């Protein structure tokens, strides 16, 4: 088998890029309309809707360590990607026909499929380059670019079509079709992806685990569905998974014979903990900020009312615009992962200060959508500094033989951040939002945006003070 380990982006990378594009298309479509579907489609209160979304978001990423483990040890990343995509496609179809009683199991299917899928493309990409290669930063950034371009396309199409036909089911079916297209392309060019070194995939024993993995996926979907239906239970499980994942990562760090390798893993853990704050803010976009747009933003543009779920499109749009700019800046002014993370946190703080300032120009509690546009710009800039760089960080600062698990640990930050996001959302959303006037709603939202901005700013300043020490370890 010919190896592709060289200093360029070869054909296997672009095949992986393609399936990631379409997988994110499906996920982002659900991401955009889920809160609206739960509240307007299934008739749940906004407080319940945001709580369910927060739990769904938390588990969507928190269980990735399981998929990384299966890919690393049993099935191999290539086969795990295929199984995960199949589960996702079926789950999106299920959501199109879901009810108040079945929605939890459909979301659970998405969570399980995402867990099997998500960590393994980055695991394959990390195997394409030497450990200290600078090309992995380029590859991971382009990979993150695929995530956001796919998301942008879905967030542009799905909310508008769902609103036009007055049927969320069509939106979910579009999401499923996207995953099916990506899977078909991956299978057609599977021979090209096999050039990526993956001993587990190439071992004959990996095939026998396919049926076992499918049975596991079915059982896990049922169990996770039960967990999602109980918020208290979902919180207990989420926090437990995070603690176990972090403890395992620390155990691996202490087992390293090299002090330098051990210290780099601890730096990675510090940055992962910082990312928890970022993801708690990130998940405000489809929940708190989306509902803020619903109640307190003028959404009439040229006689057309923009669906409040469509504003999340601004996130991948700004990612696409700002990624080349920040890539150029970071290439011209060399900086470490810790420095970029800190810069990202400052961007996020500014984003929430902008949302707070929107109240200054509000008329009867309704403000201009331009404030949302500006806020999304800063939040997206922060995401580029944390999200894309974080994937490269965890693969570079961790041993290669646990690349899948290490990537899963990185996504545990999303799990914990998702649950924290639910807590933050509860500060602004009540179970009886319609009883509030727009002025009362604006006062509540703007106050909470200010408090979030202040806390994030303090965290960014603290991180700034520790950057020199972290950089010393990273550069060792």
PDB file of C-alpha atoms in Angstrom, residues 66-230:
ATOM      1  CA  UNK A  66     -16.108   6.579  22.426  1.00  0.00           C
ATOM      2  CA  UNK A  67     -15.969   6.891  18.638  1.00  0.00           C
ATOM      3  CA  UNK A  68     -12.293   7.784  18.833  1.00  0.00           C
ATOM      4  CA  UNK A  69     -11.635   4.711  20.982  1.00  0.00           C
ATOM      5  CA  UNK A  70     -13.518   2.406  18.591  1.00  0.00           C
ATOM      6  CA  UNK A  71     -11.646   3.886  15.643  1.00  0.00           C
ATOM      7  CA  UNK A  72      -8.266   3.614  17.359  1.00  0.00           C
ATOM      8  CA  UNK A  73      -8.613   0.124  18.797  1.00  0.00           C
ATOM      9  CA  UNK A  74     -11.219  -1.974  16.978  1.00  0.00           C
ATOM     10  CA  UNK A  75     -12.902  -0.820  13.783  1.00  0.00           C
ATOM     11  CA  UNK A  76     -10.353   1.622  12.388  1.00  0.00           C
ATOM     12  CA  UNK A  77     -11.145   5.268  11.547  1.00  0.00           C
ATOM     13  CA  UNK A  78     -12.171   4.589   7.930  1.00  0.00           C
ATOM     14  CA  UNK A  79     -14.804   1.969   8.767  1.00  0.00           C
ATOM     15  CA  UNK A  80     -16.002   3.925  11.802  1.00  0.00           C
ATOM     16  CA  UNK A  81     -16.643   6.942   9.569  1.00  0.00           C
ATOM     17  CA  UNK A  82     -18.852   4.823   7.291  1.00  0.00           C
ATOM     18  CA  UNK A  83     -20.880   3.339  10.160  1.00  0.00           C
ATOM     19  CA  UNK A  84     -21.305   6.766  11.763  1.00  0.00           C
ATOM     20  CA  UNK A  85     -22.551   8.323   8.522  1.00  0.00           C
ATOM     21  CA  UNK A  86     -25.150   5.558   8.077  1.00  0.00           C
ATOM     22  CA  UNK A  87     -26.493   6.100  11.600  1.00  0.00           C
ATOM     23  CA  UNK A  88     -26.659   9.874  11.030  1.00  0.00           C
ATOM     24  CA  UNK A  89     -28.578   9.575   7.752  1.00  0.00           C
ATOM     25  CA  UNK A  90     -31.168   7.265   9.321  1.00  0.00           C
ATOM     26  CA  UNK A  91     -31.532   9.494  12.398  1.00  0.00           C
ATOM     27  CA  UNK A  92     -32.201  12.625  10.331  1.00  0.00           C
ATOM     28  CA  UNK A  93     -34.931  10.737   8.474  1.00  0.00           C
ATOM     29  CA  UNK A  94     -36.382   9.742  11.851  1.00  0.00           C
ATOM     30  CA  UNK A  95     -36.435  13.396  12.957  1.00  0.00           C
ATOM     31  CA  UNK A  96     -38.549  14.268   9.940  1.00  0.00           C
ATOM     32  CA  UNK A  97     -41.340  12.099  11.379  1.00  0.00           C
ATOM     33  CA  UNK A  98     -40.671  12.605  15.105  1.00  0.00           C
ATOM     34  CA  UNK A  99     -43.178  13.508  17.815  1.00  0.00           C
ATOM     35  CA  UNK A 100     -42.889  14.841  21.361  1.00  0.00           C
ATOM     36  CA  UNK A 101     -42.396  11.252  22.529  1.00  0.00           C
ATOM     37  CA  UNK A 102     -39.912  10.101  19.868  1.00  0.00           C
ATOM     38  CA  UNK A 103     -37.781  13.225  19.376  1.00  0.00           C
ATOM     39  CA  UNK A 104     -35.403  12.233  22.190  1.00  0.00           C
ATOM     40  CA  UNK A 105     -34.536   8.943  20.478  1.00  0.00           C
ATOM     41  CA  UNK A 106     -34.048  10.635  17.103  1.00  0.00           C
ATOM     42  CA  UNK A 107     -31.692  13.151  18.687  1.00  0.00           C
ATOM     43  CA  UNK A 108     -29.964  10.246  20.433  1.00  0.00           C
ATOM     44  CA  UNK A 109     -29.398   8.615  17.041  1.00  0.00           C
ATOM     45  CA  UNK A 110     -27.756  11.807  15.804  1.00  0.00           C
ATOM     46  CA  UNK A 111     -25.589  11.874  18.927  1.00  0.00           C
ATOM     47  CA  UNK A 112     -24.458   8.255  18.473  1.00  0.00           C
ATOM     48  CA  UNK A 113     -23.800   8.702  14.758  1.00  0.00           C
ATOM     49  CA  UNK A 114     -21.867  11.886  15.448  1.00  0.00           C
ATOM     50  CA  UNK A 115     -19.867  10.131  18.167  1.00  0.00           C
ATOM     51  CA  UNK A 116     -18.816   7.386  15.783  1.00  0.00           C
ATOM     52  CA  UNK A 117     -18.044   9.803  12.957  1.00  0.00           C
ATOM     53  CA  UNK A 118     -16.593  13.021  14.265  1.00  0.00           C
ATOM     54  CA  UNK A 119     -13.238  12.134  15.850  1.00  0.00           C
ATOM     55  CA  UNK A 120     -12.088   9.825  13.080  1.00  0.00           C
ATOM     56  CA  UNK A 121     -11.574  12.171  10.097  1.00  0.00           C
ATOM     57  CA  UNK A 122      -9.136  14.246  12.172  1.00  0.00           C
ATOM     58  CA  UNK A 123      -7.491  11.027  13.320  1.00  0.00           C
ATOM     59  CA  UNK A 124      -6.894  10.051   9.687  1.00  0.00           C
ATOM     60  CA  UNK A 125      -5.621  13.512   8.785  1.00  0.00           C
ATOM     61  CA  UNK A 126      -3.123  13.461  11.672  1.00  0.00           C
ATOM     62  CA  UNK A 127      -1.681  10.232  10.254  1.00  0.00           C
ATOM     63  CA  UNK A 128      -0.876  11.910   6.930  1.00  0.00           C
ATOM     64  CA  UNK A 129       1.934  14.093   8.252  1.00  0.00           C
ATOM     65  CA  UNK A 130       5.011  13.883  10.427  1.00  0.00           C
ATOM     66  CA  UNK A 131       4.502  14.846  14.074  1.00  0.00           C
ATOM     67  CA  UNK A 132       6.148  18.272  13.854  1.00  0.00           C
ATOM     68  CA  UNK A 133       5.007  19.103  10.337  1.00  0.00           C
ATOM     69  CA  UNK A 134       3.623  22.588   9.857  1.00  0.00           C
ATOM     70  CA  UNK A 135       1.344  21.207   7.127  1.00  0.00           C
ATOM     71  CA  UNK A 136      -0.924  19.700   9.768  1.00  0.00           C
ATOM     72  CA  UNK A 137      -1.884  23.249  10.804  1.00  0.00           C
ATOM     73  CA  UNK A 138      -2.784  24.022   7.186  1.00  0.00           C
ATOM     74  CA  UNK A 139      -4.676  20.749   6.822  1.00  0.00           C
ATOM     75  CA  UNK A 140      -6.639  21.219  10.042  1.00  0.00           C
ATOM     76  CA  UNK A 141      -7.541  24.802   9.170  1.00  0.00           C
ATOM     77  CA  UNK A 142      -8.796  23.762   5.722  1.00  0.00           C
ATOM     78  CA  UNK A 143     -10.630  20.896   7.377  1.00  0.00           C
ATOM     79  CA  UNK A 144     -12.303  23.380   9.721  1.00  0.00           C
ATOM     80  CA  UNK A 145     -13.054  25.502   6.663  1.00  0.00           C
ATOM     81  CA  UNK A 146     -14.955  22.496   5.204  1.00  0.00           C
ATOM     82  CA  UNK A 147     -16.957  22.288   8.414  1.00  0.00           C
ATOM     83  CA  UNK A 148     -18.049  25.889   8.106  1.00  0.00           C
ATOM     84  CA  UNK A 149     -18.695  25.952   4.365  1.00  0.00           C
ATOM     85  CA  UNK A 150     -20.918  22.885   4.729  1.00  0.00           C
ATOM     86  CA  UNK A 151     -22.608  24.504   7.703  1.00  0.00           C
ATOM     87  CA  UNK A 152     -23.094  27.772   5.830  1.00  0.00           C
ATOM     88  CA  UNK A 153     -24.822  26.031   2.926  1.00  0.00           C
ATOM     89  CA  UNK A 154     -27.154  24.140   5.283  1.00  0.00           C
ATOM     90  CA  UNK A 155     -27.963  27.176   7.411  1.00  0.00           C
ATOM     91  CA  UNK A 156     -28.790  29.136   4.264  1.00  0.00           C
ATOM     92  CA  UNK A 157     -31.054  26.479   2.752  1.00  0.00           C
ATOM     93  CA  UNK A 158     -32.704  24.514   5.560  1.00  0.00           C
ATOM     94  CA  UNK A 159     -34.397  27.289   7.648  1.00  0.00           C
ATOM     95  CA  UNK A 160     -35.709  29.086   4.564  1.00  0.00           C
ATOM     96  CA  UNK A 161     -37.119  25.928   2.957  1.00  0.00           C
ATOM     97  CA  UNK A 162     -38.640  24.786   6.254  1.00  0.00           C
ATOM     98  CA  UNK A 163     -40.309  28.200   6.650  1.00  0.00           C
ATOM     99  CA  UNK A 164     -41.407  28.375   3.002  1.00  0.00           C
ATOM    100  CA  UNK A 165     -43.206  25.036   3.117  1.00  0.00           C
ATOM    101  CA  UNK A 166     -44.215  25.440   6.769  1.00  0.00           C
ATOM    102  CA  UNK A 167     -42.817  21.983   7.466  1.00  0.00           C
ATOM    103  CA  UNK A 168     -39.684  21.235   9.476  1.00  0.00           C
ATOM    104  CA  UNK A 169     -39.744  17.633   8.175  1.00  0.00           C
ATOM    105  CA  UNK A 170     -38.511  18.781   4.766  1.00  0.00           C
ATOM    106  CA  UNK A 171     -35.556  20.455   6.452  1.00  0.00           C
ATOM    107  CA  UNK A 172     -34.559  17.264   8.246  1.00  0.00           C
ATOM    108  CA  UNK A 173     -34.882  15.215   5.040  1.00  0.00           C
ATOM    109  CA  UNK A 174     -32.533  17.658   3.298  1.00  0.00           C
ATOM    110  CA  UNK A 175     -30.039  17.087   6.108  1.00  0.00           C
ATOM    111  CA  UNK A 176     -30.247  13.330   5.574  1.00  0.00           C
ATOM    112  CA  UNK A 177     -29.737  13.709   1.820  1.00  0.00           C
ATOM    113  CA  UNK A 178     -26.550  15.687   2.409  1.00  0.00           C
ATOM    114  CA  UNK A 179     -25.045  12.917   4.550  1.00  0.00           C
ATOM    115  CA  UNK A 180     -26.032  10.308   1.963  1.00  0.00           C
ATOM    116  CA  UNK A 181     -24.238  12.284  -0.777  1.00  0.00           C
ATOM    117  CA  UNK A 182     -21.087  12.549   1.355  1.00  0.00           C
ATOM    118  CA  UNK A 183     -21.154   8.845   2.226  1.00  0.00           C
ATOM    119  CA  UNK A 184     -21.604   7.817  -1.418  1.00  0.00           C
ATOM    120  CA  UNK A 185     -18.610   9.926  -2.457  1.00  0.00           C
ATOM    121  CA  UNK A 186     -16.486   8.474   0.369  1.00  0.00           C
ATOM    122  CA  UNK A 187     -17.331   4.896  -0.645  1.00  0.00           C
ATOM    123  CA  UNK A 188     -16.688   5.572  -4.337  1.00  0.00           C
ATOM    124  CA  UNK A 189     -13.186   6.856  -3.547  1.00  0.00           C
ATOM    125  CA  UNK A 190     -12.564   4.512  -0.628  1.00  0.00           C
ATOM    126  CA  UNK A 191      -9.542   3.047  -2.407  1.00  0.00           C
ATOM    127  CA  UNK A 192      -7.862   6.445  -2.316  1.00  0.00           C
ATOM    128  CA  UNK A 193      -8.465   6.871   1.419  1.00  0.00           C
ATOM    129  CA  UNK A 194      -6.927   3.430   2.031  1.00  0.00           C
ATOM    130  CA  UNK A 195      -3.557   4.988   1.149  1.00  0.00           C
ATOM    131  CA  UNK A 196      -3.576   6.723   4.526  1.00  0.00           C
ATOM    132  CA  UNK A 197      -1.630   4.541   7.024  1.00  0.00           C
ATOM    133  CA  UNK A 198      -4.178   2.963   9.390  1.00  0.00           C
ATOM    134  CA  UNK A 199      -3.037  -0.400  10.831  1.00  0.00           C
ATOM    135  CA  UNK A 200      -6.358  -1.086  12.578  1.00  0.00           C
ATOM    136  CA  UNK A 201      -8.350  -0.520   9.377  1.00  0.00           C
ATOM    137  CA  UNK A 202      -5.982  -2.732   7.396  1.00  0.00           C
ATOM    138  CA  UNK A 203      -6.151  -5.580   9.907  1.00  0.00           C
ATOM    139  CA  UNK A 204      -8.489  -8.433   8.948  1.00  0.00           C
ATOM    140  CA  UNK A 205      -9.927  -8.589  12.457  1.00  0.00           C
ATOM    141  CA  UNK A 206     -11.509  -5.125  12.149  1.00  0.00           C
ATOM    142  CA  UNK A 207     -14.286  -6.422   9.859  1.00  0.00           C
ATOM    143  CA  UNK A 208     -15.792  -8.633  12.553  1.00  0.00           C
ATOM    144  CA  UNK A 209     -16.409  -5.558  14.710  1.00  0.00           C
ATOM    145  CA  UNK A 210     -18.739  -3.906  12.156  1.00  0.00           C
ATOM    146  CA  UNK A 211     -21.826  -5.859  13.243  1.00  0.00           C
ATOM    147  CA  UNK A 212     -20.879  -5.410  16.910  1.00  0.00           C
ATOM    148  CA  UNK A 213     -20.580  -1.647  16.390  1.00  0.00           C
ATOM    149  CA  UNK A 214     -24.006  -1.483  14.719  1.00  0.00           C
ATOM    150  CA  UNK A 215     -25.592  -3.357  17.628  1.00  0.00           C
ATOM    151  CA  UNK A 216     -23.808  -1.006  20.024  1.00  0.00           C
ATOM    152  CA  UNK A 217     -25.148   2.003  18.083  1.00  0.00           C
ATOM    153  CA  UNK A 218     -28.727   0.739  18.326  1.00  0.00           C
ATOM    154  CA  UNK A 219     -28.479   0.036  22.063  1.00  0.00           C
ATOM    155  CA  UNK A 220     -26.698   3.348  22.714  1.00  0.00           C
ATOM    156  CA  UNK A 221     -29.417   5.241  20.843  1.00  0.00           C
ATOM    157  CA  UNK A 222     -32.084   3.811  23.134  1.00  0.00           C
ATOM    158  CA  UNK A 223     -30.095   4.517  26.318  1.00  0.00           C
ATOM    159  CA  UNK A 224     -29.104   8.051  25.306  1.00  0.00           C
ATOM    160  CA  UNK A 225     -32.720   8.749  24.335  1.00  0.00           C
ATOM    161  CA  UNK A 226     -33.826   7.842  27.841  1.00  0.00           C
ATOM    162  CA  UNK A 227     -31.103  10.055  29.314  1.00  0.00           C
ATOM    163  CA  UNK A 228     -32.048  13.065  27.165  1.00  0.00           C
ATOM    164  CA  UNK A 229     -35.662  12.852  28.320  1.00  0.00           C
ATOM    165  CA  UNK A 230     -34.524  13.527  31.917  1.00  0.00           C
TER     166      UNK A 230
END
